[in-house]
Coordinates of C-alpha atoms and ligand atoms in Angstrom, one line a residue:
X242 CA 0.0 0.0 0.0
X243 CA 1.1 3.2 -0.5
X244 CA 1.9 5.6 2.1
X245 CA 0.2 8.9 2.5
X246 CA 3.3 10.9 3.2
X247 CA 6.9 10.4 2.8
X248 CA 9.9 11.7 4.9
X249 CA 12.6 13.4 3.3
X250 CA 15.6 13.2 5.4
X251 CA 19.1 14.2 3.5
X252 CA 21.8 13.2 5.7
X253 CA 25.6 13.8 5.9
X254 CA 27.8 12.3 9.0
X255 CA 24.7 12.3 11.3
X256 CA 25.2 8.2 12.7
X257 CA 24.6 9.5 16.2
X258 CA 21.6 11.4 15.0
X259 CA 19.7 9.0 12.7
X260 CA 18.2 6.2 15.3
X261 CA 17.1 8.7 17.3
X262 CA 15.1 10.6 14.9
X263 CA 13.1 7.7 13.6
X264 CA 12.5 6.3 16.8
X265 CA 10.8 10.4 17.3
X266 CA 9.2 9.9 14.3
X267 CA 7.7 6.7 14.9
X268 CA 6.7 7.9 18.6
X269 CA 5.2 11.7 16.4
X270 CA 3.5 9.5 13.9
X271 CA 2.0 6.4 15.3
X272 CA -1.4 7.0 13.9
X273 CA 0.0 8.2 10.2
X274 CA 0.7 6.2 7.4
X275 CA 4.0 7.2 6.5
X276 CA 7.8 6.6 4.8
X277 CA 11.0 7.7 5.5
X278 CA 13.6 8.5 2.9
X279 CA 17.3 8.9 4.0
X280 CA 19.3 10.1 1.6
X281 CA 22.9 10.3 2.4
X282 CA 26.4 11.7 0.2
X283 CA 28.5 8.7 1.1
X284 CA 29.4 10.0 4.4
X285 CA 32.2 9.1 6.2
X286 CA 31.3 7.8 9.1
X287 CA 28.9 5.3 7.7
X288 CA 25.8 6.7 8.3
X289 CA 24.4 5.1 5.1
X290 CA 25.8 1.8 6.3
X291 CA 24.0 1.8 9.7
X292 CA 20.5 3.2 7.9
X293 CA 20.7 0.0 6.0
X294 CA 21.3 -2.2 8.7
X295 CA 17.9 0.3 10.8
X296 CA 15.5 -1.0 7.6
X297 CA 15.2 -4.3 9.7
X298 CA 14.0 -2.7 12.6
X299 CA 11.7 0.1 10.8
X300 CA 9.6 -1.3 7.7
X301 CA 8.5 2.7 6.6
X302 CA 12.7 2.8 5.9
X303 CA 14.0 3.5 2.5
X304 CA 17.9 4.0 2.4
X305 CA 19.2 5.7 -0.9
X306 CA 23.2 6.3 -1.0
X307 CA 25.1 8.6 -3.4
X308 CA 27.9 8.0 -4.2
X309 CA 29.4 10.8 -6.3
X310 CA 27.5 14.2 -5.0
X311 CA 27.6 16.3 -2.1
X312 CA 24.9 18.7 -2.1
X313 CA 22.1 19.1 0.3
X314 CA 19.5 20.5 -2.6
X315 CA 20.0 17.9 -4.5
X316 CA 19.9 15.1 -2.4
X317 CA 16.2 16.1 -1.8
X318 CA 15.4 16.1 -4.8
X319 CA 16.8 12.4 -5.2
X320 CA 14.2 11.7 -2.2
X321 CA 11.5 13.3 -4.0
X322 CA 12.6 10.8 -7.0
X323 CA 12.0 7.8 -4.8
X324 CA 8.9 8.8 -3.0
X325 CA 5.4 7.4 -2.9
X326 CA 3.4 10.1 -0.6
X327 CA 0.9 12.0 -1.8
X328 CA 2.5 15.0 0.4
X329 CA 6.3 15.6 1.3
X330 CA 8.0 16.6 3.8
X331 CA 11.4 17.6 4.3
X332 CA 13.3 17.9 7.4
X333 CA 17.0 17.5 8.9
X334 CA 18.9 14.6 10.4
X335 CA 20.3 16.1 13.3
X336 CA 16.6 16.9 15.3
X337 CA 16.8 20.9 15.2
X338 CA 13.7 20.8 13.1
X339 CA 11.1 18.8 15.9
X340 CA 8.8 16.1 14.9
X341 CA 6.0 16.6 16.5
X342 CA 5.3 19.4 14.1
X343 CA 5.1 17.3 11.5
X344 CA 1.1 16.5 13.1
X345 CA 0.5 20.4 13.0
X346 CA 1.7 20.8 9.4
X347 CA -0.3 17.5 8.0
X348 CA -3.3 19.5 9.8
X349 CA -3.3 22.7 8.0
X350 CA -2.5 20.6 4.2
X351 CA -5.7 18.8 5.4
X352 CA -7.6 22.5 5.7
X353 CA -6.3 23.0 2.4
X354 CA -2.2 24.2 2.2
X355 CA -0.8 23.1 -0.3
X356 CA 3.0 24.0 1.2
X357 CA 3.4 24.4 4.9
X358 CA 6.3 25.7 6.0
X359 CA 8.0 25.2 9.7
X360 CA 8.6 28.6 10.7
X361 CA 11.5 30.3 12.8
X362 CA 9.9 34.1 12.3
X363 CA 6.6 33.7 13.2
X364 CA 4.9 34.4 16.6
X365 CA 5.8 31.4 18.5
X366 CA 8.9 30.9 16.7
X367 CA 12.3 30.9 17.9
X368 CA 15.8 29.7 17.5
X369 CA 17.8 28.3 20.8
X370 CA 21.1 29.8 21.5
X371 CA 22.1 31.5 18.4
X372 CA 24.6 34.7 18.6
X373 CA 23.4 38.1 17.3
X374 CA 26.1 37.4 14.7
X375 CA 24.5 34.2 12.8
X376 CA 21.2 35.9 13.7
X377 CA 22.1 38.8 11.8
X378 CA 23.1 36.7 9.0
X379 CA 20.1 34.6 8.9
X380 CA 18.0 38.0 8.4
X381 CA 20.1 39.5 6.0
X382 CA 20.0 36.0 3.7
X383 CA 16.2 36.3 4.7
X384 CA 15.9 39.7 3.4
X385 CA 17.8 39.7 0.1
X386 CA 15.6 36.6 -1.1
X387 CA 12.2 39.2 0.1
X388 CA 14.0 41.9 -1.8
X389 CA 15.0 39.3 -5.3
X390 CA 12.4 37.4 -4.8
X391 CA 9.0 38.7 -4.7
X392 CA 7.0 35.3 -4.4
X393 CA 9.0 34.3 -1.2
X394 CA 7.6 37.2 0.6
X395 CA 4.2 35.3 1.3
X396 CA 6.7 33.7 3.7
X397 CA 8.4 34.7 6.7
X398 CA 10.7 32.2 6.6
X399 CA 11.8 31.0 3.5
X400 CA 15.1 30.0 4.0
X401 CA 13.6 27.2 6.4
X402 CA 15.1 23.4 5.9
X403 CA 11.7 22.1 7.5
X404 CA 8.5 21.9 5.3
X405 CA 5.8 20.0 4.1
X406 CA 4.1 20.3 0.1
X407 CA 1.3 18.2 -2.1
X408 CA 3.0 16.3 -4.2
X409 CA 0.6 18.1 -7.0
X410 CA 3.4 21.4 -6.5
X411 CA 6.2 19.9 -8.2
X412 CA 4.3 18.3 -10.8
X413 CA 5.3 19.5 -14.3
X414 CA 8.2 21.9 -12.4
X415 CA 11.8 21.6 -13.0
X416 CA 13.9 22.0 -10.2
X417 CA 17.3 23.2 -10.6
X418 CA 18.3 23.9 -7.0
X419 CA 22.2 24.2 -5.7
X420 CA 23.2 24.4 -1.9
X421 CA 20.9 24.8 1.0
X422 CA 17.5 26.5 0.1
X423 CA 15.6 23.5 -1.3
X424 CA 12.1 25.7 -0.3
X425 CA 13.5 28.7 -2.2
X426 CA 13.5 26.8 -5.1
X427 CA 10.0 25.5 -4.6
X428 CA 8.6 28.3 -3.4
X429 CA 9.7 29.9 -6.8
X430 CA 9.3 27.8 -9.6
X431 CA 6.5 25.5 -7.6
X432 CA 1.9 25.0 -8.3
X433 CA 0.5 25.9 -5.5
X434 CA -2.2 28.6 -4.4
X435 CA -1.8 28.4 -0.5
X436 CA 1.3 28.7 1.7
X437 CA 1.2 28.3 5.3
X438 CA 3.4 28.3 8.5
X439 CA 3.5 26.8 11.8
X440 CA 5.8 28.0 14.1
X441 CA 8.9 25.5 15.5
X442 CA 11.6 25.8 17.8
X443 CA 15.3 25.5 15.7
X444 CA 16.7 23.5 18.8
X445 CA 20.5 23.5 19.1
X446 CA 22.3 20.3 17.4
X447 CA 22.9 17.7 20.2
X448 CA 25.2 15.6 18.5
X449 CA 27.3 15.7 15.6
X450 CA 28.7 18.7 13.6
X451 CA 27.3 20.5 10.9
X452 CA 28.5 20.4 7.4
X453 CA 27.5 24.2 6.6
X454 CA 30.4 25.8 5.4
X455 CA 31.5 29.1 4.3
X456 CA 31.3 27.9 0.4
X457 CA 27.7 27.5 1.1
X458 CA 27.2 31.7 1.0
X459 CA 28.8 31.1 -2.7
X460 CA 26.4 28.4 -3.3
X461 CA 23.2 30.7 -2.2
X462 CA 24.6 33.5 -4.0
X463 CA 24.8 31.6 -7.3
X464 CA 21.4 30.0 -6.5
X465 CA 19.4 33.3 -5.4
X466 CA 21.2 35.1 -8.9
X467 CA 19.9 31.7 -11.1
X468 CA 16.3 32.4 -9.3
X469 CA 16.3 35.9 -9.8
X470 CA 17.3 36.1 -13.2
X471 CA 14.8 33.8 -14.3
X472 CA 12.2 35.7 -12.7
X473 CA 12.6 38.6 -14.1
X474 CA 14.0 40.7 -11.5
X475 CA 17.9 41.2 -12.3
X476 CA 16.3 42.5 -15.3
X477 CA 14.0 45.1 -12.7
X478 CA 17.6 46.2 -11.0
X479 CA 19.2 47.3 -14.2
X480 CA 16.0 49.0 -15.4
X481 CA 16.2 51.0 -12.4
X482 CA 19.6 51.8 -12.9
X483 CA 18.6 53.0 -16.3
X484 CA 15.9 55.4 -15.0
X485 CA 18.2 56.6 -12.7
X486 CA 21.0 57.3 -15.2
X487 CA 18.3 59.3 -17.2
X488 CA 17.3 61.5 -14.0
X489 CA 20.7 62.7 -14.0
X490 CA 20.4 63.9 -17.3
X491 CA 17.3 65.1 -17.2
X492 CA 18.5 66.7 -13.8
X493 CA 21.3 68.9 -15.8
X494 CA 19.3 69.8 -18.7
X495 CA 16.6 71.4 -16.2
X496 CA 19.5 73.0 -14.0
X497 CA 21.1 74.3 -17.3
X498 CA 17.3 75.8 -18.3
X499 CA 16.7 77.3 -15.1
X500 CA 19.6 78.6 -14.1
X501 CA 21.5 78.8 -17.0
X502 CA 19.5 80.3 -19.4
X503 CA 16.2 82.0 -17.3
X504 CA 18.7 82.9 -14.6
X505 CA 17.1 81.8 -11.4
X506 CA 18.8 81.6 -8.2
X507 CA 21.2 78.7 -7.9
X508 CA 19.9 77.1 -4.8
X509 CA 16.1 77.3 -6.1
X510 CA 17.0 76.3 -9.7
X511 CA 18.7 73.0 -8.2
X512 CA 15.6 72.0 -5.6
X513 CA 12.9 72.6 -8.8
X514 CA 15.4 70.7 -11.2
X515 CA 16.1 68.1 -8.5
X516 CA 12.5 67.3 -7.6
X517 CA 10.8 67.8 -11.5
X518 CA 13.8 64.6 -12.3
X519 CA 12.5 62.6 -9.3
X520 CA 8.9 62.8 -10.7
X521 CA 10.6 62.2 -13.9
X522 CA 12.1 58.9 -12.2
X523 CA 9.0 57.4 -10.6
X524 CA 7.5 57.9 -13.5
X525 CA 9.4 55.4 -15.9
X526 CA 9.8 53.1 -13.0
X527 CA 5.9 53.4 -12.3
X528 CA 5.4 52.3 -16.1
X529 CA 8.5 50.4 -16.9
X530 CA 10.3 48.7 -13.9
X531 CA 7.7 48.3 -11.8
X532 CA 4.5 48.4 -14.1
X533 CA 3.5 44.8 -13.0
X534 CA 3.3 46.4 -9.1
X535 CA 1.4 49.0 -7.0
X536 CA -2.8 49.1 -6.5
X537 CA -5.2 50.9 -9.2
X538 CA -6.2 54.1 -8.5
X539 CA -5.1 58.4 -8.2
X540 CA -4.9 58.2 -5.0
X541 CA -2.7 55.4 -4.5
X542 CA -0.6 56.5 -7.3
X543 CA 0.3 60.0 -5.3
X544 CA 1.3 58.1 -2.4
X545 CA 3.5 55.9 -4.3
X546 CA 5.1 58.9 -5.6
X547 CA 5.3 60.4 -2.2
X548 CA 6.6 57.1 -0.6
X549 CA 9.3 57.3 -4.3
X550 CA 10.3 61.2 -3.0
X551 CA 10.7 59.8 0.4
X552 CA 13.5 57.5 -0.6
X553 CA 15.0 59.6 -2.7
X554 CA 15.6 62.0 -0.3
X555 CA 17.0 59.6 2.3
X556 CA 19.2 58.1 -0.7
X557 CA 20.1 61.8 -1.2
X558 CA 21.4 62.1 2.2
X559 CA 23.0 58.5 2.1
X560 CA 25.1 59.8 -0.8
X561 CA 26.3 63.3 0.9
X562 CA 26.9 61.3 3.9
X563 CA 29.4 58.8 2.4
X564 CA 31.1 60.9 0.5
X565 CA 31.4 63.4 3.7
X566 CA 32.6 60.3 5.7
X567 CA 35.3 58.8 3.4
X568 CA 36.4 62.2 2.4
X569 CA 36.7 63.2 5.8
X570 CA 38.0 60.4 7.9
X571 CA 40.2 58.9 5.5
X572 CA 41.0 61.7 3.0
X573 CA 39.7 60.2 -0.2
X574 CA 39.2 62.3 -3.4
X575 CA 35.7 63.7 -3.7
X576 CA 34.6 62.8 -7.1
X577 CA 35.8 59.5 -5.9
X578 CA 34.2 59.4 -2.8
X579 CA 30.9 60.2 -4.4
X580 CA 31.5 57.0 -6.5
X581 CA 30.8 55.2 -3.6
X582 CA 28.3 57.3 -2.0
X583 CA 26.2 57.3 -5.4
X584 CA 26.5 53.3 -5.2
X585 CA 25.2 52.9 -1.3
X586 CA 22.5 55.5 -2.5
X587 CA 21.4 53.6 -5.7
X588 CA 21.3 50.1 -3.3
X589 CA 19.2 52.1 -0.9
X590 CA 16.7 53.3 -3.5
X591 CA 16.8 50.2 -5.3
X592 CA 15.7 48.3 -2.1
X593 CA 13.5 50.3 -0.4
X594 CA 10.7 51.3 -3.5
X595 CA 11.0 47.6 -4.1
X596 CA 10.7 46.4 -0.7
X597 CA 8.1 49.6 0.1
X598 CA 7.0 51.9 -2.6
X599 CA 5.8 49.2 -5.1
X600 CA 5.3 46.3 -2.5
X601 CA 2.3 44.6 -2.8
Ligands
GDP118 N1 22.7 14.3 1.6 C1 23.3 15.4 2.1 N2 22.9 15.9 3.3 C2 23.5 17.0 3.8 C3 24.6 17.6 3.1 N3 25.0 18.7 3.9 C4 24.2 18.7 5.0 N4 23.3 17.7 4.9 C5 22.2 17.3 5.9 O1 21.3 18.4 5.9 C6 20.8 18.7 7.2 C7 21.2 20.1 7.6 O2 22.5 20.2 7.6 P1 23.3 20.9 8.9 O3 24.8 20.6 8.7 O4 22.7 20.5 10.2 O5 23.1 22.4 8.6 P2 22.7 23.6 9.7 O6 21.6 23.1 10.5 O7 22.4 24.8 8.8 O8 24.0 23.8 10.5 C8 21.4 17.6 8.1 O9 20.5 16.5 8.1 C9 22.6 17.2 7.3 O10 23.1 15.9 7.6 C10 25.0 17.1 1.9 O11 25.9 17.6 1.2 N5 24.3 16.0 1.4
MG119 MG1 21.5 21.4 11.5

């Protein structure tokens, strides 16, 4: 018979871990109908090896071994491969991600979610023991894939290892995942109307080590770029830039009317030419780079451009305040200075009408 749900479980080094997550399981699931797939990279220290021998005592077992790859991503996607269940779920070896939840998340895919994510960043979430320093790098991962990625924003936490989909999401999809963020992925390319979280504890790892390291920042770089691009919104960051570049000009031309040729004050030349090139701005990114964003309506458009004039201004300030800084404190040529302060500005802009003028 075929179960209802099957486990995904990649592992890597995790022999202490592995008996004592399927005897949780077992002890979380005793009333489900349900198979778990371990899917290991050849580790080391055997944990394949002792898996195989744990079939015996676990008939909902399936063992699969890789021998020449060594990425988590994919390695789920191998578990996919071999599954029966009508709904997947995906969680780690080494019991940070708790099983219990696995009940709670069946629940709301039985109200109708068709992904259901186990959440660290929702009310009732947490994460034990973590420094402000991998905190800080969890939300900045967090909020570059918001910022790229406009689909993952339904979700708080996207970057999540622990979650739970209908089969029906992937079918038809291809996958092309690298590195960690297996969700990511699905949450881009995936079928599926309603996402949902439940909110879990990311317990500290009890035994064993983990196998994140620093090359998988390149690996979520590469992968968030490779989402990005196909969705169109690399695209939206050079259009940006474009408009921008065309402000400027349309910035000097004004200056050079008003000032240069009618003869009005510097100062008040510069603010009119200044502000008629941010309307000129927000215009071609209302109906160019962002035309597929923002609510109907006048009035909404007028506080889009008011939210637009907003930015600008703090970008403007960004800008006079790096160049101050670098010119200051460490002497650096103005024009060059600028170079970077024009840069931090454009990043700013670029970020928050995305993330806030045209987020919807
Ligand atoms: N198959 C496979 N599993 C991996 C690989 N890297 C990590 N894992 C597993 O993925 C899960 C999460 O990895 P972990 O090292 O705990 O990452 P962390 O929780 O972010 O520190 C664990 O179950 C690991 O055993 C890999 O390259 N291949
Ligand atoms: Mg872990």
């Amino acid at each position: 018979m075929m179960p209802l749900l099957s486990i995904v479980v990649p592992t890597y080094n995790e022999l202490e871990n592995v008996p004592v997550l399927l005897e949780k399981v077992k002890d979380a699931l005793s009333d489900t109908d349900f198979e778990v797939i371990i899917v290991d990279d050849d580790s080391p220290d055997g944990t394949a090896e002792l898996a195989e021998k744990l079939k015996k005592n676990y008939d909902f077992l399936k063992v699969i071994k890789r021998k020449n790859e060594r990425d988590l991503a994919t390695a789920v996607l191998e578990g996919f491969k071999n599954s029966e269940g009508k709904i997947l779920t995906v969680m780690d070896a080494d019991l940070q991600h708790p099983p219990e939840k696995i009940i709670e998340m069946l629940d709301e895919i039985e109200k109708g979610a068709d992904i259901v994510v186990g959440s660290r960043y929702i009310p009732g979430g947490e994460i034990e023991h973590w420094s402000l320093n991998r905190k800080f790098y969890s939300k900045g991962a967090r909020a570059i894939a918001h910022l790229l990625l406009p689909k993952s924003r339904a979700v708080k936490d996207p970057l999540s290892g622990f979650f739970m989909l209908r089969r029906s999401v992937l079918e038809g999809v291809e996958l092309h995942p690298i590195g960690y963020k297996i969700l990511l992925e699905i949450l881009i390319r995936g079928n599926y109307k309603k996402v949902e979280e439940v909110p879990i504890t990311f317990k500290d790892r009890e035994r064993g080590t983990s196998s994140l390291v620093f090359n998988e920042y390149g690996k979520y770089t590469k992968h968030l770029l490779r989402l990005s691009w196909d969705e169109g919104e690399i695209l939206r960051f050079f259009k940006f830039g474009l408009v921008g570049i065309s402000g400027v000009f349309v910035n000097e031309g004004l200056l050079w009317l008003f000032w240069g040729t009618m003869g009005i004050y510097l100062a008040l030349a510069s603010v009119i030419s200044v502000e008629l090139s941010i309307i000129w701005n927000f215009m071609w990114n209302e109906v160019w780079t962002f035309h597929d964003r923002g609510k109907e309506g006048v009035r909404e458009l007028f506080k889009r451009m008011g939210k637009f004039n907003l930015v600008s201004f703090v970008g403007l300030v960004l800008n006079v305040s790096v160049l101050m800084f670098l010119h200051v404190a460490f002497g650096i040529y103005p024009l060059t200075a600028n170079i970077a302060g024009i840069a931090v500005a454009f990043i700013w802009n670029f970020a928050a009408n995305n993330l806030w003028t045209w987020f919807d």
